[in-house]
């Protein structure tokens, strides 16, 4: 499915959008509101709220990935299972989102955690969601202002969400995709985790049999900005993917897999199906085989 607009936004374009949001169109209707969400997060690290309070984009609302962009379940559900639609709608309303809003998400990790928010919002039916390319560093580097302190509690929104707008996989479907000759299952984790040389959090090192290693670090440049569309398209062609290839993506817990999906959209490719449970769910199921090596 092709996207109508780019899923990325530059710092300069965001500055213009935020400055123009109070303007009125010639027809007399107020432009759709822009909402900015700060999704700073690190695996195993403290929540990003402290970083947020030290400096954030003016008007941004902090979003906690562990508690607001994920649910809770058994180990075989993965570390970051999708939240329930009701829980996600409640969170989105706390952030001040309304139906028809445009949303910008950002982080300080090359877009990897922001992409989780991008994917979930799109999955929930929000049409216009952008990831700030280069994150808060790009905003700072452009000389844009920062606010300090906690976010001002937004007026509660009235958004209605409905999951199902984007394709997903369960474990059985991921296994079938990896085994199919005409399909590709991408593993977005670091290459050494794919090979099983290190495994910091999951019970069994290795990867899903038949998966292809595609670390998300290869999607971005040294500044954490997404590579140009043509470079990404070439990268995915090298992984055996074109516009007609059925593709699934997974990572450790469904976070960086969303970044792989984002990169595919930037490359002009259809959205892949995301295995939300990812390797943390797979490796906790003793009935699921794992393999090591390249």
mmCIF file with all atom_site columns, C-alpha atoms in Angstrom, residues 1-196:
data_model
loop_
_atom_site.group_PDB
_atom_site.id
_atom_site.type_symbol
_atom_site.label_atom_id
_atom_site.label_alt_id
_atom_site.label_comp_id
_atom_site.label_asym_id
_atom_site.label_entity_id
_atom_site.label_seq_id
_atom_site.pdbx_PDB_ins_code
_atom_site.Cartn_x
_atom_site.Cartn_y
_atom_site.Cartn_z
_atom_site.occupancy
_atom_site.B_iso_or_equiv
_atom_site.pdbx_formal_charge
_atom_site.auth_seq_id
_atom_site.auth_comp_id
_atom_site.auth_asym_id
_atom_site.auth_atom_id
_atom_site.pdbx_PDB_model_num
ATOM 1   C CA . UNK A 1 1   ? 0.000   0.000   0.000  1.00 0.00 ? 1   UNK A CA 1
ATOM 2   C CA . UNK A 1 2   ? 1.591   3.289   -1.039 1.00 0.00 ? 2   UNK A CA 1
ATOM 3   C CA . UNK A 1 3   ? 1.561   6.291   1.262  1.00 0.00 ? 3   UNK A CA 1
ATOM 4   C CA . UNK A 1 4   ? 0.025   9.547   0.045  1.00 0.00 ? 4   UNK A CA 1
ATOM 5   C CA . UNK A 1 5   ? 2.534   11.724  1.912  1.00 0.00 ? 5   UNK A CA 1
ATOM 6   C CA . UNK A 1 6   ? 6.087   11.249  3.097  1.00 0.00 ? 6   UNK A CA 1
ATOM 7   C CA . UNK A 1 7   ? 6.289   9.651   6.540  1.00 0.00 ? 7   UNK A CA 1
ATOM 8   C CA . UNK A 1 8   ? 9.201   11.982  7.368  1.00 0.00 ? 8   UNK A CA 1
ATOM 9   C CA . UNK A 1 9   ? 9.304   15.680  8.167  1.00 0.00 ? 9   UNK A CA 1
ATOM 10  C CA . UNK A 1 10  ? 12.347  17.938  8.468  1.00 0.00 ? 10  UNK A CA 1
ATOM 11  C CA . UNK A 1 11  ? 12.976  20.275  11.379 1.00 0.00 ? 11  UNK A CA 1
ATOM 12  C CA . UNK A 1 12  ? 12.473  23.288  9.114  1.00 0.00 ? 12  UNK A CA 1
ATOM 13  C CA . UNK A 1 13  ? 9.171   21.960  7.784  1.00 0.00 ? 13  UNK A CA 1
ATOM 14  C CA . UNK A 1 14  ? 7.950   21.188  11.306 1.00 0.00 ? 14  UNK A CA 1
ATOM 15  C CA . UNK A 1 15  ? 8.833   24.703  12.428 1.00 0.00 ? 15  UNK A CA 1
ATOM 16  C CA . UNK A 1 16  ? 6.783   26.117  9.546  1.00 0.00 ? 16  UNK A CA 1
ATOM 17  C CA . UNK A 1 17  ? 3.868   23.768  10.281 1.00 0.00 ? 17  UNK A CA 1
ATOM 18  C CA . UNK A 1 18  ? 3.777   24.677  13.964 1.00 0.00 ? 18  UNK A CA 1
ATOM 19  C CA . UNK A 1 19  ? 3.941   28.365  13.142 1.00 0.00 ? 19  UNK A CA 1
ATOM 20  C CA . UNK A 1 20  ? 1.126   28.081  10.606 1.00 0.00 ? 20  UNK A CA 1
ATOM 21  C CA . UNK A 1 21  ? -1.269  25.899  12.559 1.00 0.00 ? 21  UNK A CA 1
ATOM 22  C CA . UNK A 1 22  ? -3.317  28.845  13.775 1.00 0.00 ? 22  UNK A CA 1
ATOM 23  C CA . UNK A 1 23  ? -3.820  30.197  10.264 1.00 0.00 ? 23  UNK A CA 1
ATOM 24  C CA . UNK A 1 24  ? -7.157  29.932  8.552  1.00 0.00 ? 24  UNK A CA 1
ATOM 25  C CA . UNK A 1 25  ? -7.690  28.635  5.065  1.00 0.00 ? 25  UNK A CA 1
ATOM 26  C CA . UNK A 1 26  ? -9.384  30.690  2.393  1.00 0.00 ? 26  UNK A CA 1
ATOM 27  C CA . UNK A 1 27  ? -12.553 28.691  2.974  1.00 0.00 ? 27  UNK A CA 1
ATOM 28  C CA . UNK A 1 28  ? -12.590 29.870  6.569  1.00 0.00 ? 28  UNK A CA 1
ATOM 29  C CA . UNK A 1 29  ? -11.766 26.511  8.168  1.00 0.00 ? 29  UNK A CA 1
ATOM 30  C CA . UNK A 1 30  ? -8.951  26.158  10.666 1.00 0.00 ? 30  UNK A CA 1
ATOM 31  C CA . UNK A 1 31  ? -6.128  23.950  9.501  1.00 0.00 ? 31  UNK A CA 1
ATOM 32  C CA . UNK A 1 32  ? -5.862  20.521  11.095 1.00 0.00 ? 32  UNK A CA 1
ATOM 33  C CA . UNK A 1 33  ? -4.002  20.755  14.415 1.00 0.00 ? 33  UNK A CA 1
ATOM 34  C CA . UNK A 1 34  ? -0.440  19.455  14.611 1.00 0.00 ? 34  UNK A CA 1
ATOM 35  C CA . UNK A 1 35  ? 0.394   17.429  17.700 1.00 0.00 ? 35  UNK A CA 1
ATOM 36  C CA . UNK A 1 36  ? 3.997   16.680  18.639 1.00 0.00 ? 36  UNK A CA 1
ATOM 37  C CA . UNK A 1 37  ? 4.917   13.594  20.670 1.00 0.00 ? 37  UNK A CA 1
ATOM 38  C CA . UNK A 1 38  ? 8.307   12.999  22.300 1.00 0.00 ? 38  UNK A CA 1
ATOM 39  C CA . UNK A 1 39  ? 9.032   9.249   22.343 1.00 0.00 ? 39  UNK A CA 1
ATOM 40  C CA . UNK A 1 40  ? 12.561  9.129   23.753 1.00 0.00 ? 40  UNK A CA 1
ATOM 41  C CA . UNK A 1 41  ? 13.291  5.642   25.092 1.00 0.00 ? 41  UNK A CA 1
ATOM 42  C CA . UNK A 1 42  ? 16.189  3.211   25.466 1.00 0.00 ? 42  UNK A CA 1
ATOM 43  C CA . UNK A 1 43  ? 16.091  -0.559  25.907 1.00 0.00 ? 43  UNK A CA 1
ATOM 44  C CA . UNK A 1 44  ? 16.871  -1.314  29.543 1.00 0.00 ? 44  UNK A CA 1
ATOM 45  C CA . UNK A 1 45  ? 17.308  2.366   30.334 1.00 0.00 ? 45  UNK A CA 1
ATOM 46  C CA . UNK A 1 46  ? 15.251  4.736   32.459 1.00 0.00 ? 46  UNK A CA 1
ATOM 47  C CA . UNK A 1 47  ? 12.198  6.365   30.873 1.00 0.00 ? 47  UNK A CA 1
ATOM 48  C CA . UNK A 1 48  ? 13.018  9.343   28.695 1.00 0.00 ? 48  UNK A CA 1
ATOM 49  C CA . UNK A 1 49  ? 11.018  11.789  30.789 1.00 0.00 ? 49  UNK A CA 1
ATOM 50  C CA . UNK A 1 50  ? 14.151  13.215  32.433 1.00 0.00 ? 50  UNK A CA 1
ATOM 51  C CA . UNK A 1 51  ? 15.612  13.969  29.004 1.00 0.00 ? 51  UNK A CA 1
ATOM 52  C CA . UNK A 1 52  ? 12.272  15.461  28.001 1.00 0.00 ? 52  UNK A CA 1
ATOM 53  C CA . UNK A 1 53  ? 12.267  17.816  30.984 1.00 0.00 ? 53  UNK A CA 1
ATOM 54  C CA . UNK A 1 54  ? 15.813  18.942  30.194 1.00 0.00 ? 54  UNK A CA 1
ATOM 55  C CA . UNK A 1 55  ? 14.635  20.117  26.791 1.00 0.00 ? 55  UNK A CA 1
ATOM 56  C CA . UNK A 1 56  ? 11.907  19.304  24.272 1.00 0.00 ? 56  UNK A CA 1
ATOM 57  C CA . UNK A 1 57  ? 10.217  20.762  21.218 1.00 0.00 ? 57  UNK A CA 1
ATOM 58  C CA . UNK A 1 58  ? 7.784   23.473  22.344 1.00 0.00 ? 58  UNK A CA 1
ATOM 59  C CA . UNK A 1 59  ? 4.317   22.058  22.849 1.00 0.00 ? 59  UNK A CA 1
ATOM 60  C CA . UNK A 1 60  ? 5.447   18.432  22.730 1.00 0.00 ? 60  UNK A CA 1
ATOM 61  C CA . UNK A 1 61  ? 3.861   15.819  24.981 1.00 0.00 ? 61  UNK A CA 1
ATOM 62  C CA . UNK A 1 62  ? 5.976   13.035  26.463 1.00 0.00 ? 62  UNK A CA 1
ATOM 63  C CA . UNK A 1 63  ? 4.957   9.469   25.569 1.00 0.00 ? 63  UNK A CA 1
ATOM 64  C CA . UNK A 1 64  ? 6.258   6.513   27.576 1.00 0.00 ? 64  UNK A CA 1
ATOM 65  C CA . UNK A 1 65  ? 6.900   3.640   25.188 1.00 0.00 ? 65  UNK A CA 1
ATOM 66  C CA . UNK A 1 66  ? 6.866   0.911   27.833 1.00 0.00 ? 66  UNK A CA 1
ATOM 67  C CA . UNK A 1 67  ? 3.519   1.875   29.343 1.00 0.00 ? 67  UNK A CA 1
ATOM 68  C CA . UNK A 1 68  ? 1.649   3.724   26.571 1.00 0.00 ? 68  UNK A CA 1
ATOM 69  C CA . UNK A 1 69  ? 2.871   2.106   23.347 1.00 0.00 ? 69  UNK A CA 1
ATOM 70  C CA . UNK A 1 70  ? 2.863   -1.468  24.639 1.00 0.00 ? 70  UNK A CA 1
ATOM 71  C CA . UNK A 1 71  ? 0.607   -3.844  26.499 1.00 0.00 ? 71  UNK A CA 1
ATOM 72  C CA . UNK A 1 72  ? 1.447   -6.554  28.999 1.00 0.00 ? 72  UNK A CA 1
ATOM 73  C CA . UNK A 1 73  ? 1.134   -10.294 28.749 1.00 0.00 ? 73  UNK A CA 1
ATOM 74  C CA . UNK A 1 74  ? 2.924   -13.595 29.006 1.00 0.00 ? 74  UNK A CA 1
ATOM 75  C CA . UNK A 1 75  ? 6.556   -14.020 27.887 1.00 0.00 ? 75  UNK A CA 1
ATOM 76  C CA . UNK A 1 76  ? 5.258   -15.715 24.737 1.00 0.00 ? 76  UNK A CA 1
ATOM 77  C CA . UNK A 1 77  ? 3.465   -12.447 23.889 1.00 0.00 ? 77  UNK A CA 1
ATOM 78  C CA . UNK A 1 78  ? 6.811   -10.633 23.723 1.00 0.00 ? 78  UNK A CA 1
ATOM 79  C CA . UNK A 1 79  ? 8.324   -7.772  25.708 1.00 0.00 ? 79  UNK A CA 1
ATOM 80  C CA . UNK A 1 80  ? 6.260   -5.080  24.004 1.00 0.00 ? 80  UNK A CA 1
ATOM 81  C CA . UNK A 1 81  ? 2.987   -6.607  22.804 1.00 0.00 ? 81  UNK A CA 1
ATOM 82  C CA . UNK A 1 82  ? 0.574   -4.207  21.188 1.00 0.00 ? 82  UNK A CA 1
ATOM 83  C CA . UNK A 1 83  ? -1.624  -2.338  23.651 1.00 0.00 ? 83  UNK A CA 1
ATOM 84  C CA . UNK A 1 84  ? -5.335  -2.998  23.499 1.00 0.00 ? 84  UNK A CA 1
ATOM 85  C CA . UNK A 1 85  ? -7.271  -0.580  21.279 1.00 0.00 ? 85  UNK A CA 1
ATOM 86  C CA . UNK A 1 86  ? -9.088  0.777   24.341 1.00 0.00 ? 86  UNK A CA 1
ATOM 87  C CA . UNK A 1 87  ? -5.846  1.409   26.237 1.00 0.00 ? 87  UNK A CA 1
ATOM 88  C CA . UNK A 1 88  ? -4.250  3.051   23.222 1.00 0.00 ? 88  UNK A CA 1
ATOM 89  C CA . UNK A 1 89  ? -7.273  5.267   22.634 1.00 0.00 ? 89  UNK A CA 1
ATOM 90  C CA . UNK A 1 90  ? -7.204  6.344   26.276 1.00 0.00 ? 90  UNK A CA 1
ATOM 91  C CA . UNK A 1 91  ? -3.492  7.197   25.989 1.00 0.00 ? 91  UNK A CA 1
ATOM 92  C CA . UNK A 1 92  ? -3.956  9.078   22.714 1.00 0.00 ? 92  UNK A CA 1
ATOM 93  C CA . UNK A 1 93  ? -6.728  11.143  24.274 1.00 0.00 ? 93  UNK A CA 1
ATOM 94  C CA . UNK A 1 94  ? -4.408  11.976  27.204 1.00 0.00 ? 94  UNK A CA 1
ATOM 95  C CA . UNK A 1 95  ? -1.926  13.275  24.627 1.00 0.00 ? 95  UNK A CA 1
ATOM 96  C CA . UNK A 1 96  ? -4.627  15.601  23.339 1.00 0.00 ? 96  UNK A CA 1
ATOM 97  C CA . UNK A 1 97  ? -5.215  13.884  20.009 1.00 0.00 ? 97  UNK A CA 1
ATOM 98  C CA . UNK A 1 98  ? -8.439  14.375  18.125 1.00 0.00 ? 98  UNK A CA 1
ATOM 99  C CA . UNK A 1 99  ? -9.836  12.850  14.961 1.00 0.00 ? 99  UNK A CA 1
ATOM 100 C CA . UNK A 1 100 ? -8.195  14.419  11.921 1.00 0.00 ? 100 UNK A CA 1
ATOM 101 C CA . UNK A 1 101 ? -5.105  15.686  13.751 1.00 0.00 ? 101 UNK A CA 1
ATOM 102 C CA . UNK A 1 102 ? -1.705  15.549  12.095 1.00 0.00 ? 102 UNK A CA 1
ATOM 103 C CA . UNK A 1 103 ? 0.927   14.059  14.395 1.00 0.00 ? 103 UNK A CA 1
ATOM 104 C CA . UNK A 1 104 ? 4.716   14.380  14.497 1.00 0.00 ? 104 UNK A CA 1
ATOM 105 C CA . UNK A 1 105 ? 6.753   11.948  16.593 1.00 0.00 ? 105 UNK A CA 1
ATOM 106 C CA . UNK A 1 106 ? 10.429  12.196  17.480 1.00 0.00 ? 106 UNK A CA 1
ATOM 107 C CA . UNK A 1 107 ? 13.139  10.659  19.634 1.00 0.00 ? 107 UNK A CA 1
ATOM 108 C CA . UNK A 1 108 ? 16.915  10.774  20.086 1.00 0.00 ? 108 UNK A CA 1
ATOM 109 C CA . UNK A 1 109 ? 17.627  7.303   18.673 1.00 0.00 ? 109 UNK A CA 1
ATOM 110 C CA . UNK A 1 110 ? 17.601  7.648   14.870 1.00 0.00 ? 110 UNK A CA 1
ATOM 111 C CA . UNK A 1 111 ? 13.833  7.334   14.828 1.00 0.00 ? 111 UNK A CA 1
ATOM 112 C CA . UNK A 1 112 ? 13.707  3.785   16.182 1.00 0.00 ? 112 UNK A CA 1
ATOM 113 C CA . UNK A 1 113 ? 11.359  4.454   19.101 1.00 0.00 ? 113 UNK A CA 1
ATOM 114 C CA . UNK A 1 114 ? 9.472   7.225   17.294 1.00 0.00 ? 114 UNK A CA 1
ATOM 115 C CA . UNK A 1 115 ? 8.752   4.700   14.545 1.00 0.00 ? 115 UNK A CA 1
ATOM 116 C CA . UNK A 1 116 ? 6.879   2.545   17.068 1.00 0.00 ? 116 UNK A CA 1
ATOM 117 C CA . UNK A 1 117 ? 4.531   5.484   17.723 1.00 0.00 ? 117 UNK A CA 1
ATOM 118 C CA . UNK A 1 118 ? 4.281   6.185   13.975 1.00 0.00 ? 118 UNK A CA 1
ATOM 119 C CA . UNK A 1 119 ? 3.354   2.568   13.262 1.00 0.00 ? 119 UNK A CA 1
ATOM 120 C CA . UNK A 1 120 ? 0.817   2.288   16.099 1.00 0.00 ? 120 UNK A CA 1
ATOM 121 C CA . UNK A 1 121 ? -0.904  5.537   15.185 1.00 0.00 ? 121 UNK A CA 1
ATOM 122 C CA . UNK A 1 122 ? -1.112  4.478   11.556 1.00 0.00 ? 122 UNK A CA 1
ATOM 123 C CA . UNK A 1 123 ? -2.377  1.038   12.622 1.00 0.00 ? 123 UNK A CA 1
ATOM 124 C CA . UNK A 1 124 ? -5.017  2.799   14.722 1.00 0.00 ? 124 UNK A CA 1
ATOM 125 C CA . UNK A 1 125 ? -6.293  4.728   11.705 1.00 0.00 ? 125 UNK A CA 1
ATOM 126 C CA . UNK A 1 126 ? -4.482  8.068   12.048 1.00 0.00 ? 126 UNK A CA 1
ATOM 127 C CA . UNK A 1 127 ? -3.764  9.065   8.466  1.00 0.00 ? 127 UNK A CA 1
ATOM 128 C CA . UNK A 1 128 ? -1.142  11.804  8.797  1.00 0.00 ? 128 UNK A CA 1
ATOM 129 C CA . UNK A 1 129 ? 1.748   10.774  11.035 1.00 0.00 ? 129 UNK A CA 1
ATOM 130 C CA . UNK A 1 130 ? 5.312   11.971  10.431 1.00 0.00 ? 130 UNK A CA 1
ATOM 131 C CA . UNK A 1 131 ? 8.632   11.079  12.027 1.00 0.00 ? 131 UNK A CA 1
ATOM 132 C CA . UNK A 1 132 ? 10.985  14.017  12.599 1.00 0.00 ? 132 UNK A CA 1
ATOM 133 C CA . UNK A 1 133 ? 13.988  13.065  10.483 1.00 0.00 ? 133 UNK A CA 1
ATOM 134 C CA . UNK A 1 134 ? 17.087  13.196  12.670 1.00 0.00 ? 134 UNK A CA 1
ATOM 135 C CA . UNK A 1 135 ? 15.040  13.561  15.841 1.00 0.00 ? 135 UNK A CA 1
ATOM 136 C CA . UNK A 1 136 ? 15.591  16.222  18.456 1.00 0.00 ? 136 UNK A CA 1
ATOM 137 C CA . UNK A 1 137 ? 19.237  16.581  17.386 1.00 0.00 ? 137 UNK A CA 1
ATOM 138 C CA . UNK A 1 138 ? 18.078  17.818  13.976 1.00 0.00 ? 138 UNK A CA 1
ATOM 139 C CA . UNK A 1 139 ? 15.793  20.329  15.697 1.00 0.00 ? 139 UNK A CA 1
ATOM 140 C CA . UNK A 1 140 ? 18.674  21.592  17.854 1.00 0.00 ? 140 UNK A CA 1
ATOM 141 C CA . UNK A 1 141 ? 21.098  21.689  14.922 1.00 0.00 ? 141 UNK A CA 1
ATOM 142 C CA . UNK A 1 142 ? 18.626  23.835  12.983 1.00 0.00 ? 142 UNK A CA 1
ATOM 143 C CA . UNK A 1 143 ? 18.745  26.408  15.785 1.00 0.00 ? 143 UNK A CA 1
ATOM 144 C CA . UNK A 1 144 ? 15.159  25.820  16.872 1.00 0.00 ? 144 UNK A CA 1
ATOM 145 C CA . UNK A 1 145 ? 14.067  26.625  20.443 1.00 0.00 ? 145 UNK A CA 1
ATOM 146 C CA . UNK A 1 146 ? 13.544  24.091  23.216 1.00 0.00 ? 146 UNK A CA 1
ATOM 147 C CA . UNK A 1 147 ? 11.254  24.189  26.226 1.00 0.00 ? 147 UNK A CA 1
ATOM 148 C CA . UNK A 1 148 ? 12.327  22.855  29.620 1.00 0.00 ? 148 UNK A CA 1
ATOM 149 C CA . UNK A 1 149 ? 10.323  21.278  32.383 1.00 0.00 ? 149 UNK A CA 1
ATOM 150 C CA . UNK A 1 150 ? 7.339   18.924  32.336 1.00 0.00 ? 150 UNK A CA 1
ATOM 151 C CA . UNK A 1 151 ? 4.829   19.074  29.543 1.00 0.00 ? 151 UNK A CA 1
ATOM 152 C CA . UNK A 1 152 ? 1.777   21.207  30.043 1.00 0.00 ? 152 UNK A CA 1
ATOM 153 C CA . UNK A 1 153 ? -1.140  18.837  30.506 1.00 0.00 ? 153 UNK A CA 1
ATOM 154 C CA . UNK A 1 154 ? -2.958  18.994  27.176 1.00 0.00 ? 154 UNK A CA 1
ATOM 155 C CA . UNK A 1 155 ? -6.690  19.387  26.886 1.00 0.00 ? 155 UNK A CA 1
ATOM 156 C CA . UNK A 1 156 ? -7.935  15.780  26.586 1.00 0.00 ? 156 UNK A CA 1
ATOM 157 C CA . UNK A 1 157 ? -8.632  14.768  23.022 1.00 0.00 ? 157 UNK A CA 1
ATOM 158 C CA . UNK A 1 158 ? -11.558 12.877  21.590 1.00 0.00 ? 158 UNK A CA 1
ATOM 159 C CA . UNK A 1 159 ? -9.820  10.658  19.041 1.00 0.00 ? 159 UNK A CA 1
ATOM 160 C CA . UNK A 1 160 ? -11.436 7.358   18.053 1.00 0.00 ? 160 UNK A CA 1
ATOM 161 C CA . UNK A 1 161 ? -9.042  4.551   17.157 1.00 0.00 ? 161 UNK A CA 1
ATOM 162 C CA . UNK A 1 162 ? -9.579  1.256   15.437 1.00 0.00 ? 162 UNK A CA 1
ATOM 163 C CA . UNK A 1 163 ? -6.722  -1.192  14.989 1.00 0.00 ? 163 UNK A CA 1
ATOM 164 C CA . UNK A 1 164 ? -6.269  -3.017  11.718 1.00 0.00 ? 164 UNK A CA 1
ATOM 165 C CA . UNK A 1 165 ? -5.138  -0.373  9.233  1.00 0.00 ? 165 UNK A CA 1
ATOM 166 C CA . UNK A 1 166 ? -1.688  -1.980  8.828  1.00 0.00 ? 166 UNK A CA 1
ATOM 167 C CA . UNK A 1 167 ? -0.755  -5.632  8.197  1.00 0.00 ? 167 UNK A CA 1
ATOM 168 C CA . UNK A 1 168 ? 0.486   -7.790  11.079 1.00 0.00 ? 168 UNK A CA 1
ATOM 169 C CA . UNK A 1 169 ? 1.837   -11.303 11.599 1.00 0.00 ? 169 UNK A CA 1
ATOM 170 C CA . UNK A 1 170 ? 1.640   -13.839 14.386 1.00 0.00 ? 170 UNK A CA 1
ATOM 171 C CA . UNK A 1 171 ? 4.321   -16.473 14.947 1.00 0.00 ? 171 UNK A CA 1
ATOM 172 C CA . UNK A 1 172 ? 2.814   -19.022 12.577 1.00 0.00 ? 172 UNK A CA 1
ATOM 173 C CA . UNK A 1 173 ? 2.463   -16.471 9.787  1.00 0.00 ? 173 UNK A CA 1
ATOM 174 C CA . UNK A 1 174 ? 6.034   -15.266 10.348 1.00 0.00 ? 174 UNK A CA 1
ATOM 175 C CA . UNK A 1 175 ? 7.323   -18.831 10.082 1.00 0.00 ? 175 UNK A CA 1
ATOM 176 C CA . UNK A 1 176 ? 5.346   -19.411 6.888  1.00 0.00 ? 176 UNK A CA 1
ATOM 177 C CA . UNK A 1 177 ? 6.638   -16.197 5.345  1.00 0.00 ? 177 UNK A CA 1
ATOM 178 C CA . UNK A 1 178 ? 10.244  -17.072 6.195  1.00 0.00 ? 178 UNK A CA 1
ATOM 179 C CA . UNK A 1 179 ? 9.812   -20.491 4.581  1.00 0.00 ? 179 UNK A CA 1
ATOM 180 C CA . UNK A 1 180 ? 8.193   -19.203 1.384  1.00 0.00 ? 180 UNK A CA 1
ATOM 181 C CA . UNK A 1 181 ? 10.419  -19.029 -1.677 1.00 0.00 ? 181 UNK A CA 1
ATOM 182 C CA . UNK A 1 182 ? 8.812   -15.835 -2.973 1.00 0.00 ? 182 UNK A CA 1
ATOM 183 C CA . UNK A 1 183 ? 8.697   -13.911 0.334  1.00 0.00 ? 183 UNK A CA 1
ATOM 184 C CA . UNK A 1 184 ? 11.158  -12.307 2.767  1.00 0.00 ? 184 UNK A CA 1
ATOM 185 C CA . UNK A 1 185 ? 11.098  -12.084 6.564  1.00 0.00 ? 185 UNK A CA 1
ATOM 186 C CA . UNK A 1 186 ? 13.460  -9.327  7.734  1.00 0.00 ? 186 UNK A CA 1
ATOM 187 C CA . UNK A 1 187 ? 15.182  -9.342  11.126 1.00 0.00 ? 187 UNK A CA 1
ATOM 188 C CA . UNK A 1 188 ? 15.829  -5.723  12.132 1.00 0.00 ? 188 UNK A CA 1
ATOM 189 C CA . UNK A 1 189 ? 18.124  -6.472  15.092 1.00 0.00 ? 189 UNK A CA 1
ATOM 190 C CA . UNK A 1 190 ? 21.879  -5.984  15.156 1.00 0.00 ? 190 UNK A CA 1
ATOM 191 C CA . UNK A 1 191 ? 23.737  -8.509  13.023 1.00 0.00 ? 191 UNK A CA 1
ATOM 192 C CA . UNK A 1 192 ? 25.518  -10.061 16.017 1.00 0.00 ? 192 UNK A CA 1
ATOM 193 C CA . UNK A 1 193 ? 22.181  -10.785 17.673 1.00 0.00 ? 193 UNK A CA 1
ATOM 194 C CA . UNK A 1 194 ? 20.863  -12.285 14.449 1.00 0.00 ? 194 UNK A CA 1
ATOM 195 C CA . UNK A 1 195 ? 23.904  -14.589 14.299 1.00 0.00 ? 195 UNK A CA 1
ATOM 196 C CA . UNK A 1 196 ? 23.457  -15.542 17.957 1.00 0.00 ? 196 UNK A CA 1
#
